[in-house]
Amino acid sequence: MSAAKTYYLFMALIHLGMSATITAYTPFLVSIGLTLGQIALVNTIFWCVLIAAELPTGMFADGRSRAFSLKMGAVFYSFGALIYLVAIGFWSAALAEAIIAIGGAFVSGAGTAWIADALAREGQMEKLRHVYATESLIKSVIMLAGGLVGTAIALIDYRLIWVPFAVAGVFAAAVAHWRMNGRGEPLEYVSEVRALSLALGALTRNRALIWVVCALLVFGAVVSFNHYWALFFLPVVGQLGLSWIWVLMYLGLVGASQFVRRTSVRQGQEAGLIALSILLSGFGLGLVALAPTLWLAVPALFVHEVGRGLFEPLSSAFVQHRVHTSYRATFGSLQSFLGRMGFAIIPFLIWLVIHGKPNTRETISGVWLTCAVFLLFGALILWFTRPKES
């Protein structure tokens, strides 16, 4: 099995488990007693733990083993899902989120670094952006199918949505153990401390890398949509109706992935499209918040998802073409450590603002509109400050 196919299989398994929880995640949290404010707070805990774990796990992946890091990430995902399976309130949900966050930290920097160096070993580094876009496409299809399955499972019992997550994590760990060892490790090994030093040096010297971290900070505002979309549409379409909302959302992601796979933009020159992706995300989110009817909200939802689908593969390729093999995973974790602070800060601010407010669609609309304005202004600033060097 080629490195690309092995990478696709691992990521498909990870996201197959996640996808089963997506359409019923917030209804499940409400069912075990959480309010809208607590949902934001529990996600703040998730992102704070993930951010805190980013650098240690990235340094470990570069200094010891990226394949082992990916395997541990899958194991932590399964363990967190098992805790959620028996969760009974805020604190048990917070513990599950913290465990899953550690899993996410193990996977985040190591995954993109593993495939970059595995392709380099095969002499196919020029295919990197295509591979990232194909991964995004596969994840979109998997998330689409899994979301439909999760909707059906939720009709039986919300709690059961965590079973596929736990099982898929075990299979992903097996793939990492048996198929990924030795293939995507650094072409030049350095110690963990040296990898961190090199990553920090690259960030401070390279304006383009600073710019993409700022883009990640701005992009963090989309996290508000993740938390509340199911609760927003549930009163209008019902639990079963969330399945077709999910399909329409992921059509936007699939289309964006296909565009990135076929785009002719030169490697290292993705900055303009990254800024555009954030603009589309903000524009779509704002229209969803303002739409007076479901039929106006759905096209806006599609636009929002197109923007989200463009961002990840473009930003990953933008970074990996600018960092050295010896510290790829560490830099990926450093990038996440800094950039994903937005994913922690935004839900914390949401919790502060809406704490005590009613669990209504109007509350959600207000949150989304504020985040949309932030995304739009951020995208404009990023556009005018975008790096133009390759």
Short mmCIF file of C-alpha atoms in Angstrom, two decimals:
data_model
loop_
_atom_site.label_atom_id
_atom_site.label_comp_id
_atom_site.label_asym_id
_atom_site.label_seq_id
_atom_site.Cartn_x
_atom_site.Cartn_y
_atom_site.Cartn_z
CA MET A 1 0.00 0.00 0.00
CA SER A 2 1.43 3.39 -0.98
CA ALA A 3 2.08 6.06 1.65
CA ALA A 4 -0.80 8.16 0.33
CA LYS A 5 -3.30 5.28 0.54
CA THR A 6 -2.12 4.38 4.05
CA TYR A 7 -2.56 8.00 5.11
CA TYR A 8 -6.03 8.14 3.57
CA LEU A 9 -7.03 4.94 5.40
CA PHE A 10 -5.84 6.20 8.79
CA MET A 11 -7.55 9.57 8.44
CA ALA A 12 -10.73 7.95 7.08
CA LEU A 13 -11.00 5.73 10.17
CA ILE A 14 -10.39 8.66 12.53
CA HIS A 15 -13.07 10.75 10.86
CA LEU A 16 -15.50 7.87 10.45
CA GLY A 17 -15.72 7.69 14.23
CA MET A 18 -16.02 11.44 14.65
CA SER A 19 -18.68 11.74 11.98
CA ALA A 20 -21.13 9.49 13.82
CA THR A 21 -21.27 12.08 16.62
CA ILE A 22 -21.60 15.26 14.56
CA THR A 23 -25.34 15.54 13.93
CA ALA A 24 -26.26 14.58 17.51
CA TYR A 25 -23.28 15.97 19.47
CA THR A 26 -24.94 19.06 20.95
CA PRO A 27 -28.38 17.39 21.36
CA PHE A 28 -26.52 14.66 23.31
CA LEU A 29 -24.86 17.28 25.54
CA VAL A 30 -28.23 18.91 26.18
CA SER A 31 -29.70 15.48 26.98
CA ILE A 32 -27.15 14.97 29.78
CA GLY A 33 -27.93 18.39 31.26
CA LEU A 34 -25.63 20.96 29.62
CA THR A 35 -26.81 24.47 28.69
CA LEU A 36 -25.69 26.43 25.60
CA GLY A 37 -23.18 28.28 27.76
CA GLN A 38 -21.80 25.03 29.20
CA ILE A 39 -21.48 23.58 25.70
CA ALA A 40 -19.23 26.53 24.82
CA LEU A 41 -17.31 26.10 28.08
CA VAL A 42 -16.74 22.37 27.63
CA ASN A 43 -15.37 23.10 24.16
CA THR A 44 -13.11 25.77 25.65
CA ILE A 45 -11.70 23.03 27.89
CA PHE A 46 -11.19 20.83 24.81
CA TRP A 47 -9.21 23.48 22.95
CA CYS A 48 -7.19 24.54 26.00
CA VAL A 49 -6.08 20.96 26.63
CA LEU A 50 -5.33 20.42 22.95
CA ILE A 51 -3.28 23.61 22.77
CA ALA A 52 -1.36 22.70 25.94
CA ALA A 53 -0.58 19.23 24.56
CA GLU A 54 0.38 20.40 21.05
CA LEU A 55 4.05 21.21 21.55
CA PRO A 56 4.99 18.17 23.69
CA THR A 57 3.30 15.76 21.27
CA GLY A 58 4.77 17.45 18.19
CA MET A 59 8.27 17.39 19.68
CA PHE A 60 7.80 13.73 20.57
CA ALA A 61 6.70 12.91 17.01
CA ASP A 62 9.82 14.51 15.48
CA GLY A 63 12.28 13.28 18.12
CA ARG A 64 10.91 9.74 18.59
CA SER A 65 8.23 8.48 16.20
CA ARG A 66 5.44 10.01 14.17
CA ALA A 67 3.77 6.61 13.65
CA PHE A 68 3.69 6.01 17.42
CA SER A 69 2.28 9.49 17.93
CA LEU A 70 -0.53 8.74 15.47
CA LYS A 71 -1.23 5.41 17.18
CA MET A 72 -1.45 7.10 20.60
CA GLY A 73 -3.78 9.72 19.16
CA ALA A 74 -6.18 7.02 17.97
CA VAL A 75 -6.04 5.28 21.37
CA PHE A 76 -6.87 8.51 23.21
CA TYR A 77 -9.77 9.14 20.82
CA SER A 78 -11.23 5.72 21.70
CA PHE A 79 -10.73 6.25 25.43
CA GLY A 80 -12.44 9.65 25.32
CA ALA A 81 -15.38 8.20 23.39
CA LEU A 82 -15.79 5.46 26.02
CA ILE A 83 -15.93 8.11 28.76
CA TYR A 84 -18.60 9.99 26.79
CA LEU A 85 -20.54 6.74 26.49
CA VAL A 86 -21.15 6.82 30.25
CA ALA A 87 -21.09 10.62 30.80
CA ILE A 88 -23.77 12.03 33.12
CA GLY A 89 -23.11 15.77 33.35
CA PHE A 90 -20.75 18.68 32.78
CA TRP A 91 -17.65 17.31 34.51
CA SER A 92 -17.72 13.90 32.90
CA ALA A 93 -18.22 15.63 29.52
CA ALA A 94 -15.25 17.88 30.30
CA LEU A 95 -13.09 14.83 31.11
CA ALA A 96 -14.08 13.13 27.85
CA GLU A 97 -13.29 16.31 25.89
CA ALA A 98 -9.87 16.58 27.57
CA ILE A 99 -8.95 12.99 26.66
CA ILE A 100 -10.11 13.43 23.06
CA ALA A 101 -8.15 16.70 22.91
CA ILE A 102 -4.93 14.88 23.85
CA GLY A 103 -5.67 12.45 21.01
CA GLY A 104 -6.13 15.36 18.65
CA ALA A 105 -2.79 16.85 19.73
CA PHE A 106 -0.99 13.56 19.00
CA VAL A 107 -2.50 13.43 15.50
CA SER A 108 -2.45 17.10 14.43
CA GLY A 109 1.23 17.81 13.80
CA ALA A 110 2.31 14.22 13.20
CA GLY A 111 -0.22 13.42 10.47
CA THR A 112 0.64 16.16 7.98
CA ALA A 113 4.35 15.72 8.71
CA TRP A 114 4.19 11.93 8.25
CA ILE A 115 2.70 12.12 4.76
CA ALA A 116 5.00 14.96 3.68
CA ASP A 117 8.15 12.96 4.48
CA ALA A 118 6.66 9.67 3.28
CA LEU A 119 6.06 11.30 -0.11
CA ALA A 120 9.57 12.75 -0.04
CA ARG A 121 10.94 9.22 0.45
CA GLU A 122 8.92 8.07 -2.56
CA GLY A 123 10.12 11.03 -4.67
CA GLN A 124 6.58 12.46 -4.95
CA MET A 125 6.76 15.64 -2.89
CA GLU A 126 5.16 17.61 -5.74
CA LYS A 127 1.91 15.69 -5.04
CA LEU A 128 1.61 17.00 -1.49
CA ARG A 129 -1.16 19.57 -2.05
CA HIS A 130 -3.07 17.04 -4.17
CA VAL A 131 -2.79 14.50 -1.33
CA TYR A 132 -4.02 17.01 1.27
CA ALA A 133 -6.95 17.92 -0.98
CA THR A 134 -7.75 14.25 -1.62
CA GLU A 135 -7.62 13.63 2.12
CA SER A 136 -10.06 16.51 2.61
CA LEU A 137 -12.34 15.04 -0.06
CA ILE A 138 -12.25 11.57 1.50
CA LYS A 139 -12.90 13.03 4.96
CA SER A 140 -15.86 14.96 3.56
CA VAL A 141 -17.41 11.82 2.04
CA ILE A 142 -16.72 9.82 5.21
CA MET A 143 -18.13 12.55 7.43
CA LEU A 144 -21.20 12.76 5.20
CA ALA A 145 -21.90 9.03 5.38
CA GLY A 146 -21.04 8.83 9.07
CA GLY A 147 -23.26 11.79 9.88
CA LEU A 148 -26.21 9.99 8.29
CA VAL A 149 -25.43 6.85 10.27
CA GLY A 150 -25.09 8.93 13.43
CA THR A 151 -28.51 10.49 12.81
CA ALA A 152 -30.05 7.02 12.61
CA ILE A 153 -28.23 5.91 15.78
CA ALA A 154 -29.42 9.05 17.61
CA LEU A 155 -33.04 8.10 16.90
CA ILE A 156 -32.42 5.05 19.09
CA ASP A 157 -30.32 6.69 21.82
CA TYR A 158 -28.10 9.76 21.71
CA ARG A 159 -25.51 8.02 23.89
CA LEU A 160 -24.84 5.29 21.31
CA ILE A 161 -23.25 7.76 18.87
CA TRP A 162 -19.97 7.28 20.76
CA VAL A 163 -19.71 3.54 19.99
CA PRO A 164 -18.49 3.99 16.36
CA PHE A 165 -15.98 6.60 17.57
CA ALA A 166 -14.47 4.16 20.08
CA VAL A 167 -14.35 1.25 17.61
CA ALA A 168 -12.89 3.29 14.70
CA GLY A 169 -10.11 4.57 16.97
CA VAL A 170 -9.00 1.00 17.68
CA PHE A 171 -8.79 0.20 13.96
CA ALA A 172 -6.91 3.45 13.25
CA ALA A 173 -4.37 2.56 15.96
CA ALA A 174 -3.86 -0.82 14.28
CA VAL A 175 -3.21 0.87 10.91
CA ALA A 176 -0.65 3.20 12.48
CA HIS A 177 1.07 0.30 14.22
CA TRP A 178 1.24 -2.11 11.27
CA ARG A 179 1.40 0.17 8.23
CA MET A 180 2.94 3.52 9.15
CA ASN A 181 6.09 2.65 11.11
CA GLY A 182 9.30 3.89 9.50
CA ARG A 183 7.71 5.37 6.38
CA GLY A 184 7.04 8.99 7.29
CA GLU A 185 9.70 9.63 9.91
CA PRO A 186 12.03 12.65 9.50
CA LEU A 187 14.66 12.33 6.78
CA GLU A 188 17.03 13.97 9.28
CA TYR A 189 16.52 13.32 12.99
CA VAL A 190 17.13 15.96 15.64
CA SER A 191 16.36 15.97 19.36
CA GLU A 192 13.01 17.20 20.64
CA VAL A 193 14.54 20.40 22.04
CA ARG A 194 16.43 21.05 18.81
CA ALA A 195 13.24 20.50 16.77
CA LEU A 196 11.45 23.11 18.90
CA SER A 197 14.34 25.55 18.51
CA LEU A 198 14.35 25.11 14.73
CA ALA A 199 10.57 25.49 14.53
CA LEU A 200 10.62 28.71 16.59
CA GLY A 201 13.45 30.06 14.45
CA ALA A 202 11.55 29.32 11.24
CA LEU A 203 8.44 31.05 12.56
CA THR A 204 10.21 34.20 13.75
CA ARG A 205 12.20 34.59 10.51
CA ASN A 206 9.47 33.84 7.99
CA ARG A 207 6.74 36.45 7.48
CA ALA A 208 4.62 33.99 5.50
CA LEU A 209 4.51 31.52 8.41
CA ILE A 210 3.53 34.31 10.83
CA TRP A 211 0.77 35.28 8.39
CA VAL A 212 -0.69 31.77 8.22
CA VAL A 213 -0.75 31.53 12.03
CA CYS A 214 -2.75 34.78 12.06
CA ALA A 215 -5.09 33.23 9.48
CA LEU A 216 -5.63 30.27 11.82
CA LEU A 217 -6.44 32.63 14.68
CA VAL A 218 -9.09 34.38 12.61
CA PHE A 219 -10.46 31.09 11.26
CA GLY A 220 -11.09 29.99 14.86
CA ALA A 221 -14.39 31.91 14.80
CA VAL A 222 -15.97 29.14 12.69
CA VAL A 223 -15.96 26.96 15.81
CA SER A 224 -19.18 28.66 16.91
CA PHE A 225 -20.97 27.02 13.99
CA ASN A 226 -19.69 23.56 15.01
CA HIS A 227 -21.24 23.88 18.45
CA TYR A 228 -24.71 25.05 17.60
CA TRP A 229 -25.75 24.11 14.06
CA ALA A 230 -27.65 20.96 15.10
CA LEU A 231 -29.49 22.79 17.90
CA PHE A 232 -30.25 25.70 15.53
CA PHE A 233 -31.89 23.55 12.86
CA LEU A 234 -33.38 20.83 15.13
CA PRO A 235 -36.63 22.70 15.99
CA VAL A 236 -37.25 23.33 12.27
CA VAL A 237 -36.38 19.98 10.67
CA GLY A 238 -36.31 17.45 13.53
CA GLN A 239 -33.58 14.92 14.30
CA LEU A 240 -34.15 12.99 11.07
CA GLY A 241 -34.20 16.21 9.04
CA LEU A 242 -30.71 17.05 10.30
CA SER A 243 -29.47 14.30 7.97
CA TRP A 244 -30.32 16.23 4.79
CA ILE A 245 -28.97 19.46 6.29
CA TRP A 246 -25.77 17.50 6.85
CA VAL A 247 -25.74 16.30 3.23
CA LEU A 248 -26.08 19.86 1.90
CA MET A 249 -23.31 21.08 4.19
CA TYR A 250 -20.90 18.43 3.00
CA LEU A 251 -21.62 19.00 -0.66
CA GLY A 252 -19.91 22.36 -0.12
CA LEU A 253 -16.89 20.70 1.48
CA VAL A 254 -16.63 18.11 -1.31
CA GLY A 255 -16.78 20.81 -3.97
CA ALA A 256 -14.08 22.83 -2.22
CA SER A 257 -11.81 19.79 -1.95
CA GLN A 258 -12.23 19.06 -5.65
CA PHE A 259 -11.33 22.64 -6.48
CA VAL A 260 -8.11 22.48 -4.46
CA ARG A 261 -7.17 19.14 -6.07
CA ARG A 262 -7.46 20.67 -9.53
CA THR A 263 -6.28 24.21 -8.89
CA SER A 264 -3.28 25.46 -10.86
CA VAL A 265 -2.07 27.91 -8.19
CA ARG A 266 1.69 27.50 -7.74
CA GLN A 267 2.96 25.74 -4.63
CA GLY A 268 3.58 28.28 -1.88
CA GLN A 269 1.24 30.85 -3.47
CA GLU A 270 -1.99 29.79 -1.76
CA ALA A 271 -2.30 32.90 0.46
CA GLY A 272 -4.94 34.67 -1.61
CA LEU A 273 -7.18 31.61 -1.65
CA ILE A 274 -6.72 31.17 2.10
CA ALA A 275 -7.97 34.72 2.70
CA LEU A 276 -10.86 34.09 0.28
CA SER A 277 -11.80 30.91 2.15
CA ILE A 278 -12.15 32.85 5.41
CA LEU A 279 -14.19 35.53 3.62
CA LEU A 280 -16.60 32.90 2.27
CA SER A 281 -16.90 31.27 5.69
CA GLY A 282 -17.80 34.56 7.33
CA PHE A 283 -20.18 35.64 4.58
CA GLY A 284 -22.05 32.33 4.68
CA LEU A 285 -22.23 32.25 8.47
CA GLY A 286 -23.64 35.78 8.62
CA LEU A 287 -26.31 34.98 6.03
CA VAL A 288 -27.34 31.85 7.94
CA ALA A 289 -27.76 33.94 11.09
CA LEU A 290 -29.86 36.56 9.27
CA ALA A 291 -31.91 34.27 7.00
CA PRO A 292 -35.64 34.52 7.81
CA THR A 293 -36.48 31.09 6.37
CA LEU A 294 -34.85 27.68 6.09
CA TRP A 295 -34.70 27.90 2.27
CA LEU A 296 -32.61 31.05 2.45
CA ALA A 297 -30.39 29.65 5.21
CA VAL A 298 -29.48 26.50 3.25
CA PRO A 299 -27.65 28.22 0.32
CA ALA A 300 -25.80 30.40 2.85
CA LEU A 301 -24.85 27.24 4.71
CA PHE A 302 -23.38 25.86 1.48
CA VAL A 303 -21.23 28.99 1.01
CA HIS A 304 -19.97 28.74 4.58
CA GLU A 305 -18.93 25.11 4.07
CA VAL A 306 -17.16 25.89 0.77
CA GLY A 307 -15.00 28.40 2.66
CA ARG A 308 -14.22 25.87 5.38
CA GLY A 309 -13.40 23.19 2.83
CA LEU A 310 -10.90 25.42 1.05
CA PHE A 311 -9.04 26.47 4.19
CA GLU A 312 -7.54 23.26 5.57
CA PRO A 313 -5.78 21.74 2.52
CA LEU A 314 -4.56 25.14 1.33
CA SER A 315 -3.12 26.14 4.71
CA SER A 316 -1.51 22.71 5.24
CA ALA A 317 0.23 22.82 1.85
CA PHE A 318 1.24 26.46 2.40
CA VAL A 319 3.03 25.48 5.63
CA GLN A 320 4.60 22.17 4.61
CA HIS A 321 6.36 23.70 1.60
CA ARG A 322 8.09 26.14 3.96
CA VAL A 323 9.38 23.88 6.75
CA HIS A 324 12.25 21.40 6.93
CA THR A 325 11.84 17.63 7.33
CA SER A 326 13.57 17.53 10.74
CA TYR A 327 10.93 19.64 12.51
CA ARG A 328 7.76 19.26 10.42
CA ALA A 329 5.64 17.77 13.23
CA THR A 330 6.99 20.19 15.82
CA PHE A 331 6.25 23.15 13.59
CA GLY A 332 2.77 21.78 12.85
CA SER A 333 2.16 21.57 16.59
CA LEU A 334 3.63 25.04 17.15
CA GLN A 335 1.36 26.36 14.42
CA SER A 336 -1.63 24.68 16.07
CA PHE A 337 -0.52 25.86 19.51
CA LEU A 338 -0.59 29.48 18.36
CA GLY A 339 -3.29 29.39 15.69
CA ARG A 340 -5.80 27.29 17.58
CA MET A 341 -5.85 29.69 20.49
CA GLY A 342 -8.72 31.24 18.54
CA PHE A 343 -10.62 27.96 18.90
CA ALA A 344 -10.25 28.25 22.69
CA ILE A 345 -10.72 31.99 23.08
CA ILE A 346 -13.86 32.23 20.92
CA PRO A 347 -15.95 29.65 22.85
CA PHE A 348 -14.74 31.11 26.15
CA LEU A 349 -15.93 34.57 25.08
CA ILE A 350 -19.20 33.03 23.88
CA TRP A 351 -19.67 31.44 27.31
CA LEU A 352 -19.03 34.79 29.03
CA VAL A 353 -21.53 36.59 26.79
CA ILE A 354 -24.40 34.09 26.71
CA HIS A 355 -24.03 32.61 30.20
CA GLY A 356 -27.52 32.60 31.67
CA LYS A 357 -29.25 33.43 28.39
CA PRO A 358 -32.05 31.13 27.13
CA ASN A 359 -31.32 28.10 24.91
CA THR A 360 -33.01 29.65 21.86
CA ARG A 361 -32.29 30.05 18.13
CA GLU A 362 -32.12 33.82 18.67
CA THR A 363 -29.20 33.39 21.09
CA ILE A 364 -27.38 31.23 18.54
CA SER A 365 -28.08 33.71 15.72
CA GLY A 366 -26.52 36.52 17.75
CA VAL A 367 -23.38 34.47 18.37
CA TRP A 368 -23.07 33.55 14.68
CA LEU A 369 -23.56 37.12 13.47
CA THR A 370 -20.82 38.41 15.78
CA CYS A 371 -18.41 35.67 14.65
CA ALA A 372 -19.27 36.36 10.98
CA VAL A 373 -18.33 40.03 11.33
CA PHE A 374 -15.02 39.00 12.92
CA LEU A 375 -14.30 36.56 10.05
CA LEU A 376 -15.10 39.15 7.38
CA PHE A 377 -12.90 41.87 8.85
CA GLY A 378 -10.13 39.36 9.51
CA ALA A 379 -10.28 38.09 5.92
CA LEU A 380 -9.95 41.61 4.52
CA ILE A 381 -6.90 42.34 6.69
CA LEU A 382 -5.33 39.02 5.68
CA TRP A 383 -5.96 39.75 2.00
CA PHE A 384 -4.16 43.10 2.09
CA THR A 385 -1.24 41.73 4.14
CA ARG A 386 -0.88 38.39 2.33
CA PRO A 387 2.67 37.26 1.48
CA LYS A 388 3.45 37.11 -2.22
CA GLU A 389 6.82 35.36 -2.14
CA SER A 390 6.96 31.65 -2.98
#
